[in-house]
Short mmCIF file of C-alpha atoms in Angstrom, two decimals:
data_model
loop_
_atom_site.label_atom_id
_atom_site.label_comp_id
_atom_site.label_asym_id
_atom_site.label_seq_id
_atom_site.Cartn_x
_atom_site.Cartn_y
_atom_site.Cartn_z
CA MET A 83 -17.34 -2.64 25.68
CA SER A 84 -14.62 -4.12 23.25
CA TRP A 85 -15.36 -4.75 19.28
CA LEU A 86 -14.47 -8.05 19.36
CA PRO A 87 -15.39 -9.83 22.94
CA THR A 88 -15.91 -13.41 21.40
CA LEU A 89 -15.40 -15.21 18.45
CA LYS A 90 -18.34 -18.04 19.88
CA THR A 91 -21.40 -16.95 17.87
CA ASN A 92 -25.06 -18.73 18.82
CA THR A 93 -26.05 -19.51 14.60
CA PRO A 94 -23.62 -20.38 11.23
CA GLU A 95 -25.05 -16.82 10.09
CA GLU A 96 -24.18 -14.85 13.35
CA GLY A 97 -20.35 -16.04 12.83
CA TYR A 98 -20.84 -15.44 9.12
CA GLU A 99 -21.92 -11.57 10.38
CA LEU A 100 -19.19 -11.45 12.34
CA ALA A 101 -16.30 -12.22 9.72
CA ILE A 102 -17.80 -9.79 7.40
CA LYS A 103 -17.38 -6.92 10.55
CA LEU A 104 -13.65 -8.81 11.12
CA SER A 105 -13.02 -7.91 7.52
CA ARG A 106 -14.20 -4.38 7.48
CA MET A 107 -12.43 -3.72 10.49
CA ALA A 108 -8.70 -3.95 9.10
CA VAL A 109 -9.81 -1.74 6.13
CA LYS A 110 -11.57 0.94 9.12
CA LEU A 111 -7.91 0.58 11.20
CA THR A 112 -6.22 1.57 7.80
CA GLN A 113 -8.35 3.86 6.55
CA PRO A 114 -10.18 5.91 9.93
CA ASP A 115 -11.41 8.43 8.13
CA ASP A 116 -15.58 7.76 6.90
CA GLU A 117 -15.74 9.76 4.59
CA ALA A 118 -12.55 8.44 3.20
CA ARG A 119 -14.10 5.00 3.07
CA ALA A 120 -17.79 6.16 1.97
CA ARG A 121 -16.43 7.46 -1.60
CA MET A 122 -14.63 4.62 -2.04
CA ARG A 123 -17.61 2.82 -1.91
CA PRO A 124 -19.10 3.15 -5.42
CA ASP A 125 -14.78 2.15 -7.29
CA TYR A 126 -15.82 -1.31 -4.86
CA ALA A 127 -20.07 -1.96 -4.45
CA ASN A 128 -19.54 -1.25 -8.46
CA SER A 129 -16.92 -3.69 -10.00
CA ALA A 130 -17.21 -7.62 -9.88
CA ASP A 131 -13.45 -7.96 -9.45
CA SER A 132 -13.11 -6.03 -6.10
CA LEU A 133 -16.80 -7.57 -4.76
CA THR A 134 -15.15 -11.36 -5.59
CA SER A 135 -12.02 -10.26 -2.96
CA VAL A 136 -13.96 -9.10 -0.07
CA SER A 137 -15.67 -12.19 -0.29
CA HIS A 138 -12.41 -13.78 -0.15
CA VAL A 139 -11.21 -12.25 3.17
CA VAL A 140 -14.97 -13.11 4.46
CA ALA A 141 -14.67 -16.58 3.57
CA THR A 142 -10.57 -16.13 5.44
CA ASN A 143 -12.39 -14.97 7.75
CA PHE A 144 -16.00 -17.84 8.38
CA GLN A 145 -12.99 -20.14 8.53
CA THR A 146 -11.52 -18.76 11.61
CA VAL A 147 -14.56 -18.18 13.02
CA ALA A 148 -16.68 -20.98 12.22
CA GLN A 149 -13.00 -23.77 13.99
CA ALA A 150 -14.39 -21.41 17.01
CA ASN A 151 -17.67 -22.71 17.16
CA ASP A 152 -16.26 -26.05 16.08
CA PHE A 153 -18.50 -25.95 13.19
CA TRP A 154 -21.61 -25.20 15.49
CA ARG A 155 -21.67 -28.70 15.36
CA MET B 292 -35.90 -19.33 8.56
CA SER B 293 -32.04 -18.33 7.88
CA TRP B 294 -30.06 -18.79 4.07
CA LEU B 295 -27.63 -20.15 6.34
CA PRO B 296 -28.99 -22.97 9.38
CA THR B 297 -26.50 -25.43 9.17
CA LEU B 298 -22.40 -26.05 7.45
CA LYS B 299 -23.98 -29.82 8.38
CA THR B 300 -24.75 -31.58 4.16
CA ASN B 301 -25.74 -34.86 3.66
CA THR B 302 -22.88 -35.28 0.50
CA PRO B 303 -19.80 -33.41 -0.64
CA GLU B 304 -21.63 -32.73 -3.98
CA GLU B 305 -24.14 -30.58 -1.62
CA GLY B 306 -21.51 -28.68 0.37
CA TYR B 307 -19.37 -27.38 -2.89
CA GLU B 308 -22.92 -26.16 -3.81
CA LEU B 309 -22.66 -23.92 -0.20
CA ALA B 310 -19.79 -23.37 -0.26
CA ILE B 311 -20.40 -21.46 -3.61
CA LYS B 312 -23.53 -19.63 -1.92
CA LEU B 313 -21.11 -18.79 0.92
CA SER B 314 -19.49 -17.06 -1.61
CA ARG B 315 -22.00 -15.58 -3.14
CA MET B 316 -23.31 -14.36 -0.40
CA ALA B 317 -20.70 -11.33 0.58
CA VAL B 318 -20.80 -10.61 -2.80
CA LYS B 319 -24.50 -10.03 -1.97
CA LEU B 320 -24.01 -8.60 1.83
CA THR B 321 -21.98 -5.46 -0.01
CA GLN B 322 -23.56 -4.56 -3.46
CA PRO B 323 -27.63 -5.42 -1.94
CA ASP B 324 -28.59 -4.22 -5.55
CA ASP B 325 -29.64 -6.85 -7.86
CA GLU B 326 -29.73 -4.79 -11.02
CA ALA B 327 -26.12 -3.99 -9.81
CA ARG B 328 -24.99 -7.59 -9.71
CA ALA B 329 -26.64 -8.58 -12.76
CA ARG B 330 -24.64 -5.77 -14.72
CA MET B 331 -22.15 -6.86 -13.48
CA ARG B 332 -21.97 -10.67 -14.56
CA PRO B 333 -20.80 -9.86 -18.22
CA ASP B 334 -17.33 -8.50 -16.18
CA TYR B 335 -16.31 -12.00 -14.78
CA ALA B 336 -17.88 -14.64 -16.47
CA ASN B 337 -15.90 -13.61 -19.69
CA SER B 338 -12.87 -13.32 -17.57
CA ALA B 339 -10.93 -15.84 -16.80
CA ASP B 340 -8.75 -13.78 -14.49
CA SER B 341 -11.94 -13.18 -13.25
CA LEU B 342 -13.72 -16.84 -12.61
CA THR B 343 -10.11 -18.23 -11.55
CA SER B 344 -10.66 -16.07 -8.90
CA VAL B 345 -14.44 -16.88 -8.20
CA SER B 346 -12.73 -20.44 -8.12
CA HIS B 347 -10.51 -19.15 -5.18
CA VAL B 348 -13.23 -18.26 -3.03
CA VAL B 349 -14.87 -21.30 -3.61
CA ALA B 350 -11.67 -23.37 -2.59
CA THR B 351 -11.31 -21.32 0.77
CA ASN B 352 -15.45 -21.29 1.54
CA PHE B 353 -15.30 -26.02 0.06
CA GLN B 354 -12.29 -26.38 3.30
CA THR B 355 -14.81 -24.56 5.66
CA VAL B 356 -17.38 -26.83 4.59
CA ALA B 357 -15.70 -30.10 4.07
CA GLN B 358 -13.85 -29.35 7.45
CA ALA B 359 -17.35 -29.29 9.24
CA ASN B 360 -18.89 -32.73 7.81
CA ASP B 361 -14.97 -34.25 8.87
CA PHE B 362 -14.61 -34.21 4.87
CA TRP B 363 -17.88 -36.44 5.23
CA ARG B 364 -15.74 -39.49 5.34
CA MET C 94 -24.40 -40.10 -10.91
CA SER C 95 -23.16 -37.51 -8.91
CA TRP C 96 -19.71 -35.55 -10.27
CA LEU C 97 -18.05 -35.29 -6.98
CA PRO C 98 -19.66 -38.11 -5.17
CA THR C 99 -16.62 -38.14 -2.32
CA LEU C 100 -13.50 -36.80 -1.37
CA LYS C 101 -11.52 -40.57 -0.63
CA THR C 102 -9.50 -41.50 -3.81
CA ASN C 103 -6.55 -44.19 -3.91
CA THR C 104 -3.79 -42.36 -4.10
CA PRO C 105 -1.92 -38.52 -3.76
CA GLU C 106 -1.62 -37.80 -7.98
CA GLU C 107 -5.78 -39.38 -7.93
CA GLY C 108 -6.05 -36.58 -5.47
CA TYR C 109 -4.49 -33.93 -6.84
CA GLU C 110 -6.23 -34.47 -10.44
CA LEU C 111 -9.56 -34.03 -7.58
CA ALA C 112 -8.56 -30.50 -6.78
CA ILE C 113 -8.08 -29.87 -10.12
CA LYS C 114 -11.39 -31.56 -11.31
CA LEU C 115 -13.27 -28.74 -7.91
CA SER C 116 -11.56 -25.93 -9.28
CA ARG C 117 -12.22 -26.02 -13.00
CA MET C 118 -16.37 -27.04 -11.70
CA ALA C 119 -16.46 -23.32 -9.52
CA VAL C 120 -15.50 -22.29 -13.00
CA LYS C 121 -18.02 -24.36 -15.00
CA LEU C 122 -20.81 -23.31 -12.63
CA THR C 123 -20.46 -19.61 -13.03
CA GLN C 124 -19.46 -19.72 -16.44
CA PRO C 125 -21.90 -22.19 -17.96
CA ASP C 126 -21.31 -21.45 -21.22
CA ASP C 127 -19.15 -24.40 -23.12
CA GLU C 128 -18.46 -22.56 -25.58
CA ALA C 129 -17.22 -19.21 -23.88
CA ARG C 130 -15.70 -21.05 -21.43
CA ALA C 131 -13.08 -21.94 -24.79
CA ARG C 132 -13.51 -19.11 -26.35
CA MET C 133 -11.65 -17.35 -22.81
CA ARG C 134 -9.09 -20.62 -23.07
CA PRO C 135 -5.86 -18.34 -25.35
CA ASP C 136 -5.90 -16.40 -22.21
CA TYR C 137 -4.96 -17.73 -19.40
CA ALA C 138 -2.74 -20.47 -21.00
CA ASN C 139 -0.87 -18.43 -21.76
CA SER C 140 -0.73 -15.95 -20.14
CA ALA C 141 1.96 -16.44 -17.08
CA ASP C 142 0.20 -14.89 -14.02
CA SER C 143 -3.49 -16.45 -14.82
CA LEU C 144 -1.51 -20.05 -14.99
CA THR C 145 -0.37 -18.63 -11.36
CA SER C 146 -3.32 -18.13 -10.77
CA VAL C 147 -4.54 -21.34 -11.20
CA SER C 148 -2.56 -23.23 -9.94
CA HIS C 149 -2.98 -21.31 -5.98
CA VAL C 150 -6.59 -22.37 -6.39
CA VAL C 151 -5.60 -25.86 -7.49
CA ALA C 152 -2.99 -25.55 -3.94
CA THR C 153 -5.73 -24.57 -1.79
CA ASN C 154 -8.44 -27.70 -2.71
CA PHE C 155 -5.13 -30.50 -2.74
CA GLN C 156 -5.16 -29.14 0.85
CA THR C 157 -8.92 -29.99 1.34
CA VAL C 158 -8.77 -32.99 -0.69
CA ALA C 159 -5.05 -34.32 1.29
CA GLN C 160 -6.92 -33.92 5.09
CA ALA C 161 -10.11 -35.43 3.24
CA ASN C 162 -7.46 -38.45 2.76
CA ASP C 163 -5.35 -38.01 5.97
CA PHE C 164 -2.83 -37.19 3.34
CA TRP C 165 -2.38 -40.50 2.23
CA ARG C 166 -0.80 -42.01 5.52
CA MET D 272 5.56 -44.69 -12.29
CA SER D 273 3.19 -41.76 -10.17
CA TRP D 274 4.87 -38.47 -10.48
CA LEU D 275 2.80 -37.98 -6.65
CA PRO D 276 3.58 -41.01 -5.17
CA THR D 277 3.61 -39.39 -1.76
CA LEU D 278 3.49 -35.99 0.52
CA LYS D 279 6.14 -37.78 2.99
CA THR D 280 9.61 -35.93 2.59
CA ASN D 281 12.44 -37.54 4.52
CA THR D 282 13.33 -33.66 5.65
CA PRO D 283 11.35 -30.58 5.41
CA GLU D 284 13.89 -29.14 2.21
CA GLU D 285 12.28 -32.32 0.27
CA GLY D 286 9.48 -30.80 1.12
CA TYR D 287 10.24 -27.74 0.55
CA GLU D 288 11.29 -28.89 -3.00
CA LEU D 289 7.62 -31.32 -3.64
CA ALA D 290 5.82 -27.83 -2.58
CA ILE D 291 7.52 -26.58 -6.15
CA LYS D 292 7.45 -29.44 -8.01
CA LEU D 293 2.92 -29.67 -6.92
CA SER D 294 2.41 -25.96 -7.68
CA ARG D 295 4.09 -26.04 -11.01
CA MET D 296 2.07 -29.16 -11.97
CA ALA D 297 -1.01 -27.17 -11.94
CA VAL D 298 1.23 -24.74 -14.56
CA LYS D 299 1.43 -27.71 -16.41
CA LEU D 300 -1.26 -29.84 -16.92
CA THR D 301 -3.18 -26.34 -17.92
CA GLN D 302 -0.12 -25.93 -19.99
CA PRO D 303 1.14 -28.88 -21.93
CA ASP D 304 2.84 -27.45 -24.54
CA ASP D 305 6.60 -26.75 -23.45
CA GLU D 306 7.55 -24.36 -25.51
CA ALA D 307 4.51 -21.83 -24.70
CA ARG D 308 5.61 -22.56 -20.80
CA ALA D 309 8.96 -21.70 -22.56
CA ARG D 310 7.97 -18.83 -23.90
CA MET D 311 6.17 -17.70 -21.10
CA ARG D 312 9.98 -17.58 -18.46
CA PRO D 313 10.85 -14.63 -19.19
CA ASP D 314 7.46 -12.68 -18.64
CA TYR D 315 7.32 -13.57 -14.97
CA ALA D 316 11.08 -14.64 -13.93
CA ASN D 317 11.31 -10.85 -14.27
CA SER D 318 8.50 -9.29 -12.41
CA ALA D 319 8.35 -8.85 -8.66
CA ASP D 320 4.84 -9.51 -8.74
CA SER D 321 4.76 -12.43 -10.37
CA LEU D 322 7.35 -14.15 -8.29
CA THR D 323 5.60 -13.02 -5.16
CA SER D 324 2.75 -14.52 -6.45
CA VAL D 325 4.54 -18.10 -7.36
CA SER D 326 6.35 -18.28 -4.04
CA HIS D 327 2.54 -17.59 -2.27
CA VAL D 328 1.21 -21.21 -4.34
CA VAL D 329 4.17 -22.73 -2.56
CA ALA D 330 3.71 -21.40 0.54
CA THR D 331 0.18 -22.94 0.28
CA ASN D 332 1.20 -25.95 -0.90
CA PHE D 333 4.20 -25.94 1.81
CA GLN D 334 1.66 -25.67 4.31
CA THR D 335 0.11 -28.78 3.05
CA VAL D 336 3.38 -31.29 2.26
CA ALA D 337 4.10 -30.05 6.12
CA GLN D 338 1.00 -31.18 7.47
CA ALA D 339 1.32 -34.61 5.85
CA ASN D 340 4.98 -34.72 7.59
CA ASP D 341 4.04 -33.53 11.02
CA PHE D 342 5.89 -30.87 10.87
CA TRP D 343 8.97 -33.79 10.66
CA ARG D 344 8.81 -33.25 14.47
CA MET E 147 13.02 -6.92 24.37
CA SER E 148 11.67 -9.25 20.94
CA TRP E 149 9.07 -7.56 19.00
CA LEU E 150 6.70 -10.74 19.04
CA PRO E 151 7.31 -12.36 22.75
CA THR E 152 4.43 -14.93 22.64
CA LEU E 153 0.96 -15.29 20.36
CA LYS E 154 -0.90 -15.52 23.39
CA THR E 155 -3.18 -12.73 24.43
CA ASN E 156 -5.42 -11.99 26.66
CA THR E 157 -8.72 -10.58 24.13
CA PRO E 158 -9.93 -11.70 20.60
CA GLU E 159 -9.69 -7.90 19.96
CA GLU E 160 -5.66 -7.45 21.47
CA GLY E 161 -5.32 -11.15 19.05
CA TYR E 162 -7.15 -9.03 15.83
CA GLU E 163 -4.27 -6.34 17.07
CA LEU E 164 -1.31 -8.83 17.05
CA ALA E 165 -2.27 -9.80 13.66
CA ILE E 166 -2.30 -6.27 12.29
CA LYS E 167 1.21 -5.95 13.81
CA LEU E 168 2.41 -9.38 12.59
CA SER E 169 0.96 -7.65 9.18
CA ARG E 170 2.58 -4.73 8.84
CA MET E 171 6.20 -5.93 10.31
CA ALA E 172 6.79 -8.90 6.67
CA VAL E 173 7.18 -4.64 4.97
CA LYS E 174 8.54 -3.40 7.61
CA LEU E 175 10.70 -5.08 6.73
CA THR E 176 10.93 -5.20 3.31
CA GLN E 177 11.04 -2.01 3.34
CA PRO E 178 12.62 -0.73 6.54
CA ASP E 179 12.64 3.00 5.06
CA ASP E 180 10.69 5.05 7.41
CA GLU E 181 10.43 7.90 4.09
CA ALA E 182 9.86 5.08 1.74
CA ARG E 183 6.83 3.28 3.97
CA ALA E 184 4.60 6.98 4.61
CA ARG E 185 5.07 8.26 1.79
CA MET E 186 2.94 4.87 -0.33
CA ARG E 187 0.97 6.15 2.26
CA PRO E 188 -2.27 7.93 -0.17
CA ASP E 189 -1.83 4.91 -2.62
CA TYR E 190 -3.14 2.11 -0.19
CA ALA E 191 -5.11 4.79 2.03
CA ASN E 192 -7.52 5.55 -0.53
CA SER E 193 -7.51 2.12 -3.19
CA ALA E 194 -10.29 -0.36 -1.80
CA ASP E 195 -8.36 -3.28 -3.56
CA SER E 196 -5.53 -1.77 -1.39
CA LEU E 197 -7.18 -1.92 1.74
CA THR E 198 -9.47 -5.13 0.87
CA SER E 199 -5.50 -6.99 -0.39
CA VAL E 200 -4.59 -5.47 3.76
CA SER E 201 -7.70 -7.09 5.23
CA HIS E 202 -6.52 -10.08 3.65
CA VAL E 203 -3.21 -10.74 4.98
CA VAL E 204 -4.31 -9.46 8.06
CA ALA E 205 -7.23 -12.26 8.04
CA THR E 206 -4.68 -15.11 7.74
CA ASN E 207 -2.96 -14.07 10.45
CA PHE E 208 -5.44 -13.48 12.62
CA GLN E 209 -6.28 -16.95 12.04
CA THR E 210 -2.60 -17.78 13.07
CA VAL E 211 -3.20 -16.10 16.26
CA ALA E 212 -6.76 -17.11 16.80
CA GLN E 213 -5.03 -20.86 16.86
CA ALA E 214 -2.87 -20.06 19.45
CA ASN E 215 -5.42 -19.30 21.60
CA ASP E 216 -7.89 -22.02 20.70
CA PHE E 217 -9.55 -19.56 20.10
CA TRP E 218 -9.96 -17.79 23.47
CA ARG E 219 -12.58 -20.57 24.26
CA MET F 12 24.34 -28.26 5.37
CA SER F 13 20.16 -27.89 3.90
CA TRP F 14 18.62 -24.36 4.23
CA LEU F 15 16.35 -25.45 6.17
CA PRO F 16 17.14 -28.59 8.73
CA THR F 17 14.11 -28.01 10.76
CA LEU F 18 10.62 -26.27 11.45
CA LYS F 19 11.09 -25.74 14.67
CA THR F 20 12.47 -22.58 16.65
CA ASN F 21 13.61 -20.89 20.09
CA THR F 22 10.68 -17.84 19.78
CA PRO F 23 8.48 -16.94 17.52
CA GLU F 24 9.93 -13.81 16.69
CA GLU F 25 12.53 -16.40 14.79
CA GLY F 26 9.61 -18.31 13.56
CA TYR F 27 8.68 -15.11 11.55
CA GLU F 28 11.83 -14.70 10.39
CA LEU F 29 11.61 -18.52 9.05
CA ALA F 30 8.78 -16.86 7.86
CA ILE F 31 10.28 -14.62 5.80
CA LYS F 32 12.31 -16.86 5.00
CA LEU F 33 10.65 -19.58 3.11
CA SER F 34 8.89 -16.95 1.35
CA ARG F 35 12.15 -15.58 -0.24
CA MET F 36 13.42 -19.19 -1.78
CA ALA F 37 10.66 -19.94 -3.77
CA VAL F 38 11.61 -16.46 -5.46
CA LYS F 39 15.25 -17.10 -4.90
CA LEU F 40 14.85 -20.17 -6.51
CA THR F 41 12.51 -19.69 -9.07
CA GLN F 42 14.62 -16.32 -10.70
CA PRO F 43 18.03 -17.72 -9.24
CA ASP F 44 20.45 -14.51 -11.44
CA ASP F 45 20.80 -12.27 -8.01
CA GLU F 46 21.09 -9.81 -10.28
CA ALA F 47 17.37 -9.48 -12.34
CA ARG F 48 16.18 -10.00 -8.56
CA ALA F 49 18.47 -7.11 -7.58
CA ARG F 50 17.55 -4.86 -10.50
CA MET F 51 13.63 -6.09 -9.63
CA ARG F 52 13.87 -4.75 -5.14
CA PRO F 53 12.98 -0.88 -5.98
CA ASP F 54 9.52 -1.96 -7.64
CA TYR F 55 8.53 -3.29 -4.74
CA ALA F 56 9.96 -2.16 -2.53
CA ASN F 57 8.27 1.07 -3.33
CA SER F 58 4.39 -0.45 -4.01
CA ALA F 59 2.13 -0.66 -1.15
CA ASP F 60 0.52 -3.71 -3.13
CA SER F 61 3.47 -5.34 -4.23
CA LEU F 62 4.42 -5.17 0.10
CA THR F 63 0.94 -6.02 0.85
CA SER F 64 1.62 -9.29 -1.82
CA VAL F 65 4.90 -9.66 0.12
CA SER F 66 3.07 -9.86 3.22
CA HIS F 67 0.96 -12.28 2.07
CA VAL F 68 3.30 -14.88 1.49
CA VAL F 69 4.48 -15.04 4.42
CA ALA F 70 1.10 -14.53 7.14
CA THR F 71 0.62 -18.15 4.80
CA ASN F 72 3.99 -19.63 5.99
CA PHE F 73 4.54 -17.78 9.36
CA GLN F 74 0.80 -20.48 9.60
CA THR F 75 2.84 -23.47 9.06
CA VAL F 76 6.20 -21.86 10.95
CA ALA F 77 3.66 -21.95 14.16
CA GLN F 78 1.60 -24.55 13.84
CA ALA F 79 4.95 -26.88 13.56
CA ASN F 80 6.09 -24.99 16.80
CA ASP F 81 2.61 -25.63 18.54
CA PHE F 82 2.44 -22.13 18.58
CA TRP F 83 5.82 -21.78 20.89
CA ARG F 84 2.82 -22.63 23.58
#
């Protein structure tokens, strides 16, 4: 089963969750070692600037997902 | 009740507020600890570059919200 | 009266001014203390990289405003 | 006379020049002191990362200008 | 045979893989030395902020690929 | 002869090359001194984060070029 079968979601909230998944997947594919990623978590989870950067990636992906769902209009 | 039932807003100003909410939600979902986020507040609220980064995220989300509302035309 | 009654402007130049206003409003809403913002001004106004970042936010907002005005065609 | 009477240009190259102008104008409006801007020039003109950031802003503005001109098709 | 014969993919997941390929190609064309790139890998693969930046590039390219495939609707 | 006569290209790969050209041109126009740019090359060609930033600019320009070519559909 694909991790990304479709960009369609039932609601905007589910679309936002998909945007987060898309944002994390690039990280996972670049650094597949689960432990290495876990070790970095305190770094970004406690840095305001890191969290803002994460939010920017989510915003870019959410725009794509929202367009794919015709903004759930 | 969903925190994001729709991307539709009545006015551009409400759309801007929704863009801010979208920007903050990614931070909250990445760092769910309220106290940890509160502790970081002075870091970004007193740094010009941090505030500019926050504004960039809001700008990206506002573009999505504006498109969803056909720019309130 | 709303600070953002509409995304429509009469001219591209006014649209650019609105993009600057949109860029500043996120900063203001995140750091509402006027004095704190004034204190930071020398930081970014004298840093080439900070000014480039400001310009990037304006560019993103200007794209939204330009789309909202059908590029003033 | 407005510094931005229109987003229309005759050619893609003129559109690119307009994108540079748009990128610089936000800097100028944020730091209106000509001397202060001149003083910063060596900072970014000799930093690869600064130049890349400048190029990113131009790319965002060029996308807007290209859309406004229907990509000069 | 071109490394980029088309932006069309059969599925969103393949589209995401293409977005990663597009993101890496700019790096490869700027730094063609395979060993130099391999040497840098630990730098970004163990830095949360570097991985977030990588994810942002992928997000931008994924938006393009998704648009090219009409969001696989 | 213009360095940018058109945004049209025959193939996606040529479109990607044009995106790289667009990304470099802003750097060249901001720092026209060939030697100064050559001196900076080792800085960004050996920094993972610098290369990621370059790739982001290319991604933004590639989106514009792809739109201009109706995604080579």
